[in-house]
XYZ file of C-alpha atoms in Angstrom:
459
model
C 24.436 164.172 84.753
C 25.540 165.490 81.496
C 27.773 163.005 80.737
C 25.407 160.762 80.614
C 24.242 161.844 77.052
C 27.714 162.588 75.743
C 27.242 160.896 72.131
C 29.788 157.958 72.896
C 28.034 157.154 75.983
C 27.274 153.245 75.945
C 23.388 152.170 76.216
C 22.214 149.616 78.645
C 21.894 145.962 77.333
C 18.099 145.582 75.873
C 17.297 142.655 78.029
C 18.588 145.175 81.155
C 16.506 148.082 79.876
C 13.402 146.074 79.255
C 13.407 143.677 82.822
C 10.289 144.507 84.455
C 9.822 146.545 87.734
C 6.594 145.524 88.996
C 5.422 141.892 88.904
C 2.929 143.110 86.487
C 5.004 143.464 83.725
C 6.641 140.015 83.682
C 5.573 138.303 80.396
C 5.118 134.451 81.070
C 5.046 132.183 84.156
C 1.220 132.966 84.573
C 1.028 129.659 86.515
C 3.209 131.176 89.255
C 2.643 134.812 88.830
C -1.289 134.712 88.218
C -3.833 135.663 90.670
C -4.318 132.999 93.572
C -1.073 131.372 92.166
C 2.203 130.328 94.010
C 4.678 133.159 93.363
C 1.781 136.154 93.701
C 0.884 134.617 96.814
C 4.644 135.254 97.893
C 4.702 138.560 96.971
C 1.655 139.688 98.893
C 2.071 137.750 101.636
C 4.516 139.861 103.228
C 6.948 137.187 104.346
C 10.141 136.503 102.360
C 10.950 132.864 102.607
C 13.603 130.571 100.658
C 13.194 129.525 97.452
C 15.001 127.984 94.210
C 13.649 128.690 90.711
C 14.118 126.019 88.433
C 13.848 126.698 84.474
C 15.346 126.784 81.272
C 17.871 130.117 80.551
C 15.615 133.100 79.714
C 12.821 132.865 81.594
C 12.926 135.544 84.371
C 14.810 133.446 87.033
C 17.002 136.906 87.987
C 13.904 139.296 87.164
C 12.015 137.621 89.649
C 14.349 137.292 92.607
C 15.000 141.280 91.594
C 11.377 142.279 91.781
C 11.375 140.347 95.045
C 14.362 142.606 96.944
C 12.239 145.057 95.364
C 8.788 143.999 96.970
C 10.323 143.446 100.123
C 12.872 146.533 100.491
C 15.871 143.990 100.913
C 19.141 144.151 99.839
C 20.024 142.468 96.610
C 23.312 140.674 97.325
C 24.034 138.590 93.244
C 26.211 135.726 93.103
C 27.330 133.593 90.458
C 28.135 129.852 91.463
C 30.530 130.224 88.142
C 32.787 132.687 89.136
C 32.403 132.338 93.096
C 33.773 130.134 95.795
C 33.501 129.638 99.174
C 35.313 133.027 100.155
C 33.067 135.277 98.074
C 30.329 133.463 99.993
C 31.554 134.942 103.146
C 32.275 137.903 102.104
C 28.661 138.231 101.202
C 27.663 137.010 104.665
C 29.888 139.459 105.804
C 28.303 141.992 104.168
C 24.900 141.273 104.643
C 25.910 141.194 109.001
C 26.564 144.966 107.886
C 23.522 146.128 106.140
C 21.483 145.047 108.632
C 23.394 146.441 111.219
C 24.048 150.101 109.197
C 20.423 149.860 107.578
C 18.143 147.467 109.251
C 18.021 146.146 105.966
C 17.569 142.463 105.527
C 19.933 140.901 102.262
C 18.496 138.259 99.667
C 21.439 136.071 98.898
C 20.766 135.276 95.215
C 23.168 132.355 93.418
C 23.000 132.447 89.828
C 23.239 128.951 88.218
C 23.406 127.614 91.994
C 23.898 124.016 90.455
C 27.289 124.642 90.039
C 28.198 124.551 93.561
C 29.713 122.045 94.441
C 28.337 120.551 98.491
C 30.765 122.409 100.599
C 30.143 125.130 98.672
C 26.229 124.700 99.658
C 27.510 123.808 103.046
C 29.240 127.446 103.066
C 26.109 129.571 103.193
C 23.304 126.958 104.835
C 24.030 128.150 108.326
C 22.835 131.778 107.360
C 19.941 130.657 105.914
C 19.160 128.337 109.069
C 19.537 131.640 111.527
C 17.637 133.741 108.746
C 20.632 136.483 108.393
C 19.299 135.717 104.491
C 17.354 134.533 102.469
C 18.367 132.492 99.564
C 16.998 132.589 96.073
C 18.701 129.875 93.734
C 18.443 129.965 89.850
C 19.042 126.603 88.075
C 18.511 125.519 84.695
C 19.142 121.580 86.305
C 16.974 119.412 88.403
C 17.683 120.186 91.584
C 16.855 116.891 93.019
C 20.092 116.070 91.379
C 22.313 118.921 92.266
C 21.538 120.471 95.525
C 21.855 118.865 98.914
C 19.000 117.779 100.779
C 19.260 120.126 103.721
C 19.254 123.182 101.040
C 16.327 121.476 99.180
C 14.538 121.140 102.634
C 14.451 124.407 103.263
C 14.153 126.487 99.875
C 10.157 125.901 98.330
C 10.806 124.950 94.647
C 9.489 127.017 91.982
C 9.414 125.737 88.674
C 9.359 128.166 85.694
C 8.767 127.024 82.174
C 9.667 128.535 78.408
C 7.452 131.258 77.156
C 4.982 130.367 74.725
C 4.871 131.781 71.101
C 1.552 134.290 72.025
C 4.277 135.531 75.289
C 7.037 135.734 73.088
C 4.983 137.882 69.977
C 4.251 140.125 73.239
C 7.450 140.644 74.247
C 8.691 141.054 70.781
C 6.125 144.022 70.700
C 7.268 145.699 73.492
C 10.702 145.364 72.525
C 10.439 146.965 68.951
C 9.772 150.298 70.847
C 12.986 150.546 72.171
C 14.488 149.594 69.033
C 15.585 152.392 67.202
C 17.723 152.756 64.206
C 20.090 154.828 67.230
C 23.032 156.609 65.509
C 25.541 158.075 67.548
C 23.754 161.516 68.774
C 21.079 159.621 69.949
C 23.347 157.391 72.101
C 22.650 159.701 75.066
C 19.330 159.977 75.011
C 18.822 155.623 74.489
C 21.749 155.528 77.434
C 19.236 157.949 79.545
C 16.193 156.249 79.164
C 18.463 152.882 80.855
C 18.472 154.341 83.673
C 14.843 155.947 84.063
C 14.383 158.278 81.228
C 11.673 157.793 78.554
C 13.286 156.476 75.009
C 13.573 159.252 72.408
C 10.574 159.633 70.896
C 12.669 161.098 67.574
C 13.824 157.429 67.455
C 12.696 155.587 64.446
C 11.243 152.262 65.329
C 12.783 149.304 63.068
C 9.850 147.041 61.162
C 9.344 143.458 60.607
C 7.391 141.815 57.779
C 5.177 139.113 59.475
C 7.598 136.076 58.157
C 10.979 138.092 59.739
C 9.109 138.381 62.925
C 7.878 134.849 62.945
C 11.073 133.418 62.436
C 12.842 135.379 64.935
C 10.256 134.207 67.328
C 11.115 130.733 66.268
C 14.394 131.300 66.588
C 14.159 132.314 69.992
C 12.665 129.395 70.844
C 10.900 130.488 74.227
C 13.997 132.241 75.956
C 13.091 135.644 76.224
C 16.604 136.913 77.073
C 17.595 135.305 73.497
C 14.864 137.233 71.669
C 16.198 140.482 72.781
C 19.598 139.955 72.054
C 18.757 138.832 68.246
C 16.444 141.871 67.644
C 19.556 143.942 69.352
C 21.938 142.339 66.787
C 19.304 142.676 63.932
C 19.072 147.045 65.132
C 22.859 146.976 64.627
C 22.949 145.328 61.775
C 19.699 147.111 60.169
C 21.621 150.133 61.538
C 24.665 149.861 59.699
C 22.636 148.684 56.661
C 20.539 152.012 56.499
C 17.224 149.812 56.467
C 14.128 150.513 58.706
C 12.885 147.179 57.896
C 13.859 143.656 58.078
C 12.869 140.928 55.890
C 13.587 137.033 55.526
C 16.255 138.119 53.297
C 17.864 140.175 55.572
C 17.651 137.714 58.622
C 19.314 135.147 56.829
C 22.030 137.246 55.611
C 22.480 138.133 59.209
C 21.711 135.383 61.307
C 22.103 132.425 59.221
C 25.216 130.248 60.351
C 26.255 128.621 56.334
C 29.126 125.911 56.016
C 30.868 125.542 52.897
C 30.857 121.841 51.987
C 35.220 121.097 51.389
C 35.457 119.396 47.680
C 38.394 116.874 48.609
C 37.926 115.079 45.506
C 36.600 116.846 42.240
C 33.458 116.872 40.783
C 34.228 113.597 39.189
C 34.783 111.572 41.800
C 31.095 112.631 43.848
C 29.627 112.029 40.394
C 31.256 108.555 40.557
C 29.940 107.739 44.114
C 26.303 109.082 43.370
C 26.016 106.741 40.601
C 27.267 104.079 42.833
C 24.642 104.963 45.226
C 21.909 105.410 42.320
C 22.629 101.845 41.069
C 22.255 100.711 44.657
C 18.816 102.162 44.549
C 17.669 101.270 41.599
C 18.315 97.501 42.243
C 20.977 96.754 39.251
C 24.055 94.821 41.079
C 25.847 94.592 37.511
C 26.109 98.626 37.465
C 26.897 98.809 41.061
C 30.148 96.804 41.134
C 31.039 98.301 38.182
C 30.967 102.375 39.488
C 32.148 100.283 42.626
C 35.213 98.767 40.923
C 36.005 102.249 39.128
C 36.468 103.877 41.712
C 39.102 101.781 43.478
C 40.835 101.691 39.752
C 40.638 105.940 40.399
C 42.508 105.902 43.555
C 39.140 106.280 45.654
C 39.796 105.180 49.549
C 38.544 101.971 50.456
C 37.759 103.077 54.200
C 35.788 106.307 52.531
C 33.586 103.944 49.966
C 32.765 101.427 53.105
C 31.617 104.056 55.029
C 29.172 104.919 51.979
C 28.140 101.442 51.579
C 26.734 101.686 55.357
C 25.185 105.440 54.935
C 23.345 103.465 52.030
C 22.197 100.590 53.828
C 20.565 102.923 56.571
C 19.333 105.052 53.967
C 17.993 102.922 50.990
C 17.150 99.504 52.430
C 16.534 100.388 56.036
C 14.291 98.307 57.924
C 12.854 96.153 54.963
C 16.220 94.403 55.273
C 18.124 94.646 58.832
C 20.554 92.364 57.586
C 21.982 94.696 54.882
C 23.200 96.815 57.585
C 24.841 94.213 59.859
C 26.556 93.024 56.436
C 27.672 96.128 55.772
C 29.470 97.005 58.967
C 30.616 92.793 58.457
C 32.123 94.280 55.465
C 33.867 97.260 56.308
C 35.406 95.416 59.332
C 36.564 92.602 57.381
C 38.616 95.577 55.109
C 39.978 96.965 58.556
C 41.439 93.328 58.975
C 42.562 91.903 55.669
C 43.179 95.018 54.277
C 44.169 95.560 50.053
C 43.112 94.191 48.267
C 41.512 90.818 49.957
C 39.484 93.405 52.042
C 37.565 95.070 48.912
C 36.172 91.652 48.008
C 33.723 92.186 51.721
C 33.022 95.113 50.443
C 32.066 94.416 46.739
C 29.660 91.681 48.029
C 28.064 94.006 50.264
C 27.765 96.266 47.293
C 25.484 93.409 45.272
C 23.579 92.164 48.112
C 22.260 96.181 49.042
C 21.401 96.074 45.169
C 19.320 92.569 45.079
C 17.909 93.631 48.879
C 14.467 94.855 49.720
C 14.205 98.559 49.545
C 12.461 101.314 51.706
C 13.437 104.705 52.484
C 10.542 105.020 55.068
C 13.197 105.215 57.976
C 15.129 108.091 56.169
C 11.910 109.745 55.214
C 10.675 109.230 58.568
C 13.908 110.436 59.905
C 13.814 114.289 58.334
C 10.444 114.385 58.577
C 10.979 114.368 62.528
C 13.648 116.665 62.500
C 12.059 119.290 60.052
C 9.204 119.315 62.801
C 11.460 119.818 65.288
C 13.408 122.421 63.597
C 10.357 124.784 63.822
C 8.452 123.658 66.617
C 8.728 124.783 70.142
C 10.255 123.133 73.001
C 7.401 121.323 74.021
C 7.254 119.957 77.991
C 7.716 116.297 78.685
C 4.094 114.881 79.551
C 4.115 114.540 83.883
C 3.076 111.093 83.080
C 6.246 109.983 80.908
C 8.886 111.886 83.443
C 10.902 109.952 85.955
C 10.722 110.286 89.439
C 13.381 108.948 91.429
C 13.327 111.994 93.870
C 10.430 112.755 96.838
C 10.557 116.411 95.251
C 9.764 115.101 91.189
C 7.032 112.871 92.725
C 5.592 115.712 94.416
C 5.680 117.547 91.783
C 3.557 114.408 89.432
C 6.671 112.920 87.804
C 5.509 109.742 86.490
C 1.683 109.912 87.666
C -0.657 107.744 85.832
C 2.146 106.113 83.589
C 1.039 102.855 82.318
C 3.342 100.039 81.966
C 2.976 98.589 79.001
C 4.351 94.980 80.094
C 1.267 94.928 82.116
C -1.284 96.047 79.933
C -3.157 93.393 77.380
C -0.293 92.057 74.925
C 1.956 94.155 76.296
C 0.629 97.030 74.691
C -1.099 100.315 76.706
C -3.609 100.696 73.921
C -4.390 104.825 73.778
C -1.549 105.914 75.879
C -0.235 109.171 74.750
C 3.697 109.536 74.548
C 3.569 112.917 72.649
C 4.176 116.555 74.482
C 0.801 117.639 75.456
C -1.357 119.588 73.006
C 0.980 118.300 70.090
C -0.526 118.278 66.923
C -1.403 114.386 65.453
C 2.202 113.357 63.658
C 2.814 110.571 61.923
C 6.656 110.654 60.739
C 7.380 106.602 59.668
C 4.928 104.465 57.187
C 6.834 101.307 56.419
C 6.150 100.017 53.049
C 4.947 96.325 51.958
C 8.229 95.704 50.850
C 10.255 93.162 52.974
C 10.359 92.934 56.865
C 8.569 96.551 56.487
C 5.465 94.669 55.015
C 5.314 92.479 58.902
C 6.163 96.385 60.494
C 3.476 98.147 58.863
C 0.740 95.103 59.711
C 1.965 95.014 62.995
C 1.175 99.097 63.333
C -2.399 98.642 61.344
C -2.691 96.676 64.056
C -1.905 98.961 67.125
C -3.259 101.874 65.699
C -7.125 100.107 65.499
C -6.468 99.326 69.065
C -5.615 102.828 69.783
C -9.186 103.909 68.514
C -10.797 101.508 70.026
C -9.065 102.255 73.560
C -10.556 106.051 72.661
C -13.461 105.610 72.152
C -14.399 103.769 74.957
């Protein structure tokens, strides 16, 4: 046992030394793992059956099918549909005939990312599950309606396991900061000891978070609880090696942060060149636009490079106050692709004046970011039941699709209150067209749906 704390021993993974050993201690999935719920039920009930859990990576898919061989003093035979084909399969039938012939033991066949087997794969190991030599526990991050045969699906109750929420994930975070220890290399041992069994050492110093560092590794996290504790593992080393005991924004950046360095093919001149091009675009004046146009050809500046431009600017200055900009545009630039120099820059030049005399809005590229900063720092929010498809027996068990409206159907072919936002989602509203243009028809048009909206709500 003593080399077990020699100082260069190597500690346990903090996702390995933090997985739960009682049911009790799993954070999330209180919809399975609650009292009176599906999974709870399984556990008590003293029967081990077949089962696949379905869910997004970091979730407690192989914690729970662990804590089951547990519960149910069975063997705990791992595979990993990645790395295994149909002869590791029976060699693990093989050895489960031999536990429970040495032990009495029974085996839980569990297949890691199971949707990776391919059917005779499935095929392989469906016999043993028929006779009950085991039984199978399948972890899949895809539908399974999609990837697993029928007979498998027929047999195997499907548990479906979802993200953990930010309240789960600022408990989990807790609970990992006391095994977090600024660990130099004496206390390797001692953190290698407590992986298998032994309390952490309480001479450890416990590394700190100011409330905006621990928010954003939360954030960052994004409901996969296997990702949180590898970050805060990363951000120990690195706070570690930095002699800190605690970690601010600052700090997380400098450590986490992935930064590109934009490439400056062409000089500080020749951006300057193209953002006036684009600025005279925008601020309607066709005169200074073909002339920063017709510069930079004179400078050398690609053709292909400046049509490509002219159609970023379409999308992003006139937008939908002026659709036809943007089919001119990509008019333009093929026109160049055909005629080439210099007949080709004349499409292009034209394009140039009619963005500058067009309509304008930027509501679409406003509308655009807006969407994606929201995204950026929200969670991964569930599909509504009611907007899923459900081409399978198993999804429309499971409410795929129940109580969608079609909106072809409805009164002017419009399902007036219908929600198509994730459920509990605060009120969003990313695009407001302007008056200007075809946006001015757009934004009567939405006036318009939105008092029929209310209407449909309050009745």
């Amino acid at each position: 046992m003593s080399d077990l704390f020699a100082p260069n021993a190597p500690a346990a993974p903090l996702a390995e030394r933090l997985r739960p050993k009682h049911i009790d201690e799993v954070i999330g999935q209180s919809h399975l793992l609650g009292e009176g719920k599906p999974l709870r039920l399984a556990f008590q009930s003293g029967k081990l059956h077949s089962m696949i859990l379905w869910g997004p990576p970091g979730v407690g898919k192989t914690t729970l099918a662990r804590l089951m061989a547990s519960a149910f003093d069975a063997e705990f035979l791992p595979l990993s549909a990645v790395l295994s084909g149909v002869k590791d399969i029976r060699d693990a039938i093989a050895q489960a005939e031999q536990t429970l012939q040495q032990s009495g033991r029974h085996t839980i066949l569990f297949v890691d990312e199971v949707h990776r087997f391919n059917k005779s794969q499935q095929d392989a190991f469906l016999p043993y599950v028929e006779q009950g030599l085991v039984t199978f526990i399948g972890a899949t991050t895809e539908n399974p309606s999609f990837e697993l045969n029928n007979a498998l699906l027929s047999r195997a109750q499907v548990y479906v396991l979802q993200s953990l929420s930010e309240a789960e994930m600022a408990q989990l975070f807790e609970r990992a900061l006391s095994f977090v220890g600024r660990v130099s290399s004496r206390q390797q041992g001692m953190v290698f000891a407590e992986s298998v069994g032994l309390k952490p050492d309480p001479q450890a110093e416990v590394l700190q978070f100011s409330d905006e560092a621990k928010e954003r590794v939360i954030g960052y996290a994004d409901g996969d609880a296997r990702r949180l504790l590898n970050v805060l593992e990363q951000l120990q080393t690195a706070a570690s090696a930095a002699k800190l005991d605690k970690i601010d924004t600052k700090f997380l950046d400098a450590t986490l942060a992935q930064k590109m360095r934009r490439f400056d093919k062409g000089g500080e001149a020749f951006y300057d060149q193209i953002s006036a091009l684009h600025k005279s675009v925008r601020g309607s004046n066709p005169d200074a636009a073909l002339y920063w146009f017709t510069r930079m050809l004179d400078g050398g500046a690609d053709p292909r490079y400046l049509a490509r431009r002219i159609v970023r600017m379409a999308w992003e200055d006139i937008g939908l106050a002026d659709p036809r900009a943007i089919q001119l545009c990509n008019d333009a630039a093929a026109t160049y692709e055909r005629l080439g120099s210099p007949e080709g820059e004349l499409a292009l030049a034209q394009a140039v004046l009619y963005l500058a005399v067009a309509a304008k809005s930027n509501a679409g590229y406003v509308a655009y970011n807006a969407a994606r900063a929201f995204v950026k720092q929200d969670s991964s929010r569930e599909v509504p039941l009611h907007l899923r498809n459900a081409p399978t027996k198993l999804m429309k068990q499971l409410d795929y699709g129940k109580d969608y409206r079609y909106a072809h159907n409805e009164e002017g072919g419009y399902a007036a209150g219908e929600n198509y936002f994730p459920d509990g989602m605060p009120v969003v509203s990313f695009y407001e067209p302007t008056e200007r243009g075809l946006e001015g028809k757009i934004a009567e048009k939405l006036a318009h749906l939105r008092e029929l909206d209310a209407k449909a709500k309050k009745n």
